[in-house]
Tab-separated table of C-alpha atoms and ligand atoms in Angstrom:
chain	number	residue	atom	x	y	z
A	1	UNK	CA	-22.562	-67.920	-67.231
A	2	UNK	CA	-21.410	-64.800	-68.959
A	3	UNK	CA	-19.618	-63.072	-67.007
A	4	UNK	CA	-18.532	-60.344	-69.029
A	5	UNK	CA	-22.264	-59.332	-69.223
A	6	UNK	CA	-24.835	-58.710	-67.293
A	7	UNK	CA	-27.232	-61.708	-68.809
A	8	UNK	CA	-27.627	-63.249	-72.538
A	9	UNK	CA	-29.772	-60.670	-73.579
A	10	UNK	CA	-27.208	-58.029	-73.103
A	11	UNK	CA	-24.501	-60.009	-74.529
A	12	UNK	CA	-27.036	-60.630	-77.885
A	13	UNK	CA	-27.596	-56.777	-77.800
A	14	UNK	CA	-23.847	-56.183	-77.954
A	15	UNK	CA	-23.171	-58.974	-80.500
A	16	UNK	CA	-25.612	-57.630	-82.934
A	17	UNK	CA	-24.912	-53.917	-82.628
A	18	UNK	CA	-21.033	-54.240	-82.145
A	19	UNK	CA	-20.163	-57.099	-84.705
A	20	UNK	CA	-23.477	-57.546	-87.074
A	21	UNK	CA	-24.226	-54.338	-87.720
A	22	UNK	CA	-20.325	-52.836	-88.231
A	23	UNK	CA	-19.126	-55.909	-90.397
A	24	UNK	CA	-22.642	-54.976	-92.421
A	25	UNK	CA	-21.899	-51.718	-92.730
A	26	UNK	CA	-17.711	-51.948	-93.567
A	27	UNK	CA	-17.273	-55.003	-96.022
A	28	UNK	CA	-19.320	-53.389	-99.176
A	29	UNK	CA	-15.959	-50.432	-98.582
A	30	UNK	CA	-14.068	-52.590	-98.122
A	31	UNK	CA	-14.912	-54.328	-101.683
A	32	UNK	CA	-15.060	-51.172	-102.956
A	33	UNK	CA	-11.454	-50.389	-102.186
A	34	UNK	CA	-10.375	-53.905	-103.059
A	35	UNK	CA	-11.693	-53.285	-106.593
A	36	UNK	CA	-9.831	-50.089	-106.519
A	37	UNK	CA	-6.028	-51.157	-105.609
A	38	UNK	CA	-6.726	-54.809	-107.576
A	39	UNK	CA	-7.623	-53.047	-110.862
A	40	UNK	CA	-5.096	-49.883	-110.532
A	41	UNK	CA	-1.738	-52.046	-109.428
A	42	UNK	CA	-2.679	-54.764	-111.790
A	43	UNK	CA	0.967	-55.213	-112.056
A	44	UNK	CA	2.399	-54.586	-109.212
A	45	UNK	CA	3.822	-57.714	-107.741
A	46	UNK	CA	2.286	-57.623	-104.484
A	47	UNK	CA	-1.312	-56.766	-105.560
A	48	UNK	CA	-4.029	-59.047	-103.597
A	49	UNK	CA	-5.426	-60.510	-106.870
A	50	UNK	CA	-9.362	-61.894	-105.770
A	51	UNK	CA	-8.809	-60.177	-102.862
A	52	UNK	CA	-12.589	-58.572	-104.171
A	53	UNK	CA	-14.275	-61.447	-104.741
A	54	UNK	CA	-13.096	-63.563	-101.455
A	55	UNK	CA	-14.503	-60.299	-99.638
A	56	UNK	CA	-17.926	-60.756	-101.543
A	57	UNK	CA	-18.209	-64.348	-100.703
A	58	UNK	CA	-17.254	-63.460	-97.110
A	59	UNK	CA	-20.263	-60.633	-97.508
A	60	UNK	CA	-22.558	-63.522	-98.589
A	61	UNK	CA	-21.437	-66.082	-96.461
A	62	UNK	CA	-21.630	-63.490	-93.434
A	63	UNK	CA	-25.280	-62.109	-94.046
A	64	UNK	CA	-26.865	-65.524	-94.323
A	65	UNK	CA	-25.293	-66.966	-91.031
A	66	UNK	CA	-26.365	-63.950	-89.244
A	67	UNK	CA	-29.412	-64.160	-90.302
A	68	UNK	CA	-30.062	-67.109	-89.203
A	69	UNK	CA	-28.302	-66.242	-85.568
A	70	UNK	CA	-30.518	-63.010	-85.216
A	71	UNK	CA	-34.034	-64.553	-87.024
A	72	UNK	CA	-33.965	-68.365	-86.109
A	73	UNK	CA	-30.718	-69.267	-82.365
A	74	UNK	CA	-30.603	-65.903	-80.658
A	75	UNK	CA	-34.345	-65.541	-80.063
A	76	UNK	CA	-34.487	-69.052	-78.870
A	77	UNK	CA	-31.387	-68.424	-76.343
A	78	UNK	CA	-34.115	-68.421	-73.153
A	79	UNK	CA	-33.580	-70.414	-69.687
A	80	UNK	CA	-36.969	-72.216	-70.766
A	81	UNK	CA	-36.271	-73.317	-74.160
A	82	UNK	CA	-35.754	-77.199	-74.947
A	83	UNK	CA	-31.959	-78.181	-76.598
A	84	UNK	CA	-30.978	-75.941	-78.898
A	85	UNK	CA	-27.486	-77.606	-79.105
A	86	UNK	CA	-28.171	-78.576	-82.829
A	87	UNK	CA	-28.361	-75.469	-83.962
A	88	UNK	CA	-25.261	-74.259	-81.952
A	89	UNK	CA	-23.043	-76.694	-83.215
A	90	UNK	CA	-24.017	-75.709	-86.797
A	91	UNK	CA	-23.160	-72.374	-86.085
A	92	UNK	CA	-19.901	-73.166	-84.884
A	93	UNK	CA	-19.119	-74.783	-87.995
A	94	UNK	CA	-20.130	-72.054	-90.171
A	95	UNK	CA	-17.603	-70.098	-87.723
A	96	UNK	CA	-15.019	-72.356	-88.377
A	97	UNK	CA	-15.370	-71.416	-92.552
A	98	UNK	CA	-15.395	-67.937	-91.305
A	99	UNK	CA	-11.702	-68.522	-90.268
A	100	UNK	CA	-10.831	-70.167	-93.078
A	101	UNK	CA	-11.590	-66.968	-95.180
A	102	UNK	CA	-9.789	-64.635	-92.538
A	103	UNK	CA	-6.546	-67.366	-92.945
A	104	UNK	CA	-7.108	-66.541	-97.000
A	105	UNK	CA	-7.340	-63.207	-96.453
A	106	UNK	CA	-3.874	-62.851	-94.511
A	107	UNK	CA	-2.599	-65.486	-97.375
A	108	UNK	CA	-3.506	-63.070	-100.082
A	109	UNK	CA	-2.894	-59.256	-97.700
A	110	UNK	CA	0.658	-61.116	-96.769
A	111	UNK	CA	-1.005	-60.183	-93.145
A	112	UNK	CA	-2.195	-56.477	-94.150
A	113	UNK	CA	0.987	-55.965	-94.809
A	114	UNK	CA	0.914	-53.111	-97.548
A	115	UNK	CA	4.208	-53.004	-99.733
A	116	UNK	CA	6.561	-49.414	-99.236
A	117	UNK	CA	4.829	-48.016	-101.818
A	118	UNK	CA	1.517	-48.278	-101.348
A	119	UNK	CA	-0.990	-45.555	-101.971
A	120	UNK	CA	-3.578	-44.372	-99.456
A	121	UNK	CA	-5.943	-46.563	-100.863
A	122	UNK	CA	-3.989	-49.839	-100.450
A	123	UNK	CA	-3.508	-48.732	-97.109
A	124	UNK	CA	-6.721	-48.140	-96.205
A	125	UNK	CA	-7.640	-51.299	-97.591
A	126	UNK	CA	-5.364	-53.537	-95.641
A	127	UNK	CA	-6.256	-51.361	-92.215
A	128	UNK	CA	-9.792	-52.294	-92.956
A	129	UNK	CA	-9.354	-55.989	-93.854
A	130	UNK	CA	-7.262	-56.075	-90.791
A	131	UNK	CA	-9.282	-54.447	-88.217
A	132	UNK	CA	-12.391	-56.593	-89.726
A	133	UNK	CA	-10.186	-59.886	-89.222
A	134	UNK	CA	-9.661	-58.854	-85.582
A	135	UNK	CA	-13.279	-58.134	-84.939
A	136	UNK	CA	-14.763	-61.025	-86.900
A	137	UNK	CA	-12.235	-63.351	-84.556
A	138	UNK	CA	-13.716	-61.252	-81.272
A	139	UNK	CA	-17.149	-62.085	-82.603
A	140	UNK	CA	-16.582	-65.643	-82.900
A	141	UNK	CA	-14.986	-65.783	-79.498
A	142	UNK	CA	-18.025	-64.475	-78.084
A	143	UNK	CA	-20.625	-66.776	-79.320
A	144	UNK	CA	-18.261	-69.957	-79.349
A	145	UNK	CA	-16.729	-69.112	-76.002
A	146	UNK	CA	-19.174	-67.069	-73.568
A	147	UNK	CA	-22.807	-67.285	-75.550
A	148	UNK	CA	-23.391	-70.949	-76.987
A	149	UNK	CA	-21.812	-72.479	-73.085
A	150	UNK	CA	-24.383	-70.666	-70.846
A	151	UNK	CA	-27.016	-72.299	-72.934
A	152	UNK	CA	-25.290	-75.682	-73.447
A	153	UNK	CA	-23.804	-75.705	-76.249
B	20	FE2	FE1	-22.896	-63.542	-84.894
B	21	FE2	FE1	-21.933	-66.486	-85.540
């Protein structure tokens, strides 16, 4: 079922610790820095203009759905629990707005691509919007891909 862990309750344990708990902990920086670079290269041609506030909404948009994961699916996820493929399926969808922010987040980064002349906080920015785009895409992997099957969904 999942293979890559011992049993669901493991995998849960490492979802929440690895990917709840670190995207909680590095998108309020990572807003932070965003207001930084956005309000000191106003003009620079390459600055990622609501770069800040797609980040927030992301923040927002993030803490509710793992709320619900962590407070109302995971501690169903049980061999003796009836069909939770409802709530699995809504999940998925929220996932699939989750990618849509990481696409507008490449759209408006040019792909964390920082220009030649970026400062140490632009850079820092775009190596933290990056490495949170890889792990938010891990983290949806591992509930769409190796969680949500072993339980039907
Ligand atoms: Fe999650
Ligand atoms: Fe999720």
């Amino acid at each position: 079922m999942v293979q890559e862990f011992e049993d669901a309750g493991a995998l849960i344990a490492h979802i929440v610790t690895r990917y709840h708990a670190v995207h909680r902990q590095e998108v309020p920086e990572l807003i932070r820095l965003a207001r930084l670079v956005e309000g000191t290269h106003a003009d620079h041609s390459e600055v990622p203009r609501g770069l800040a506030d797609l980040l927030c909404r992301v923040q927002w948009e993030m803490e509710a759905h793992m709320q619900k994961e962590e407070e109302g699916l995971f501690p169903m996820l049980h061999p003796h629990q009836g069909d939770m493929g409802m709530a699995m399926e809504l999940m998925r969808d929220e996932h699939d707005d989750h990618a849509a922010r990481l696409d507008q987040m490449a759209a408006l980064t040019r792909g964390h691509q920082p220009p030649e002349d970026a400062c140490g906080a632009w850079r820092a920015l775009y190596a933290g919007t990056a490495k949170f785009a890889e792990d938010l895409r891990e983290h949806i992997r591992l509930e769409n891909d190796v969680l949500f099957p072993g339980f039907g969904g």
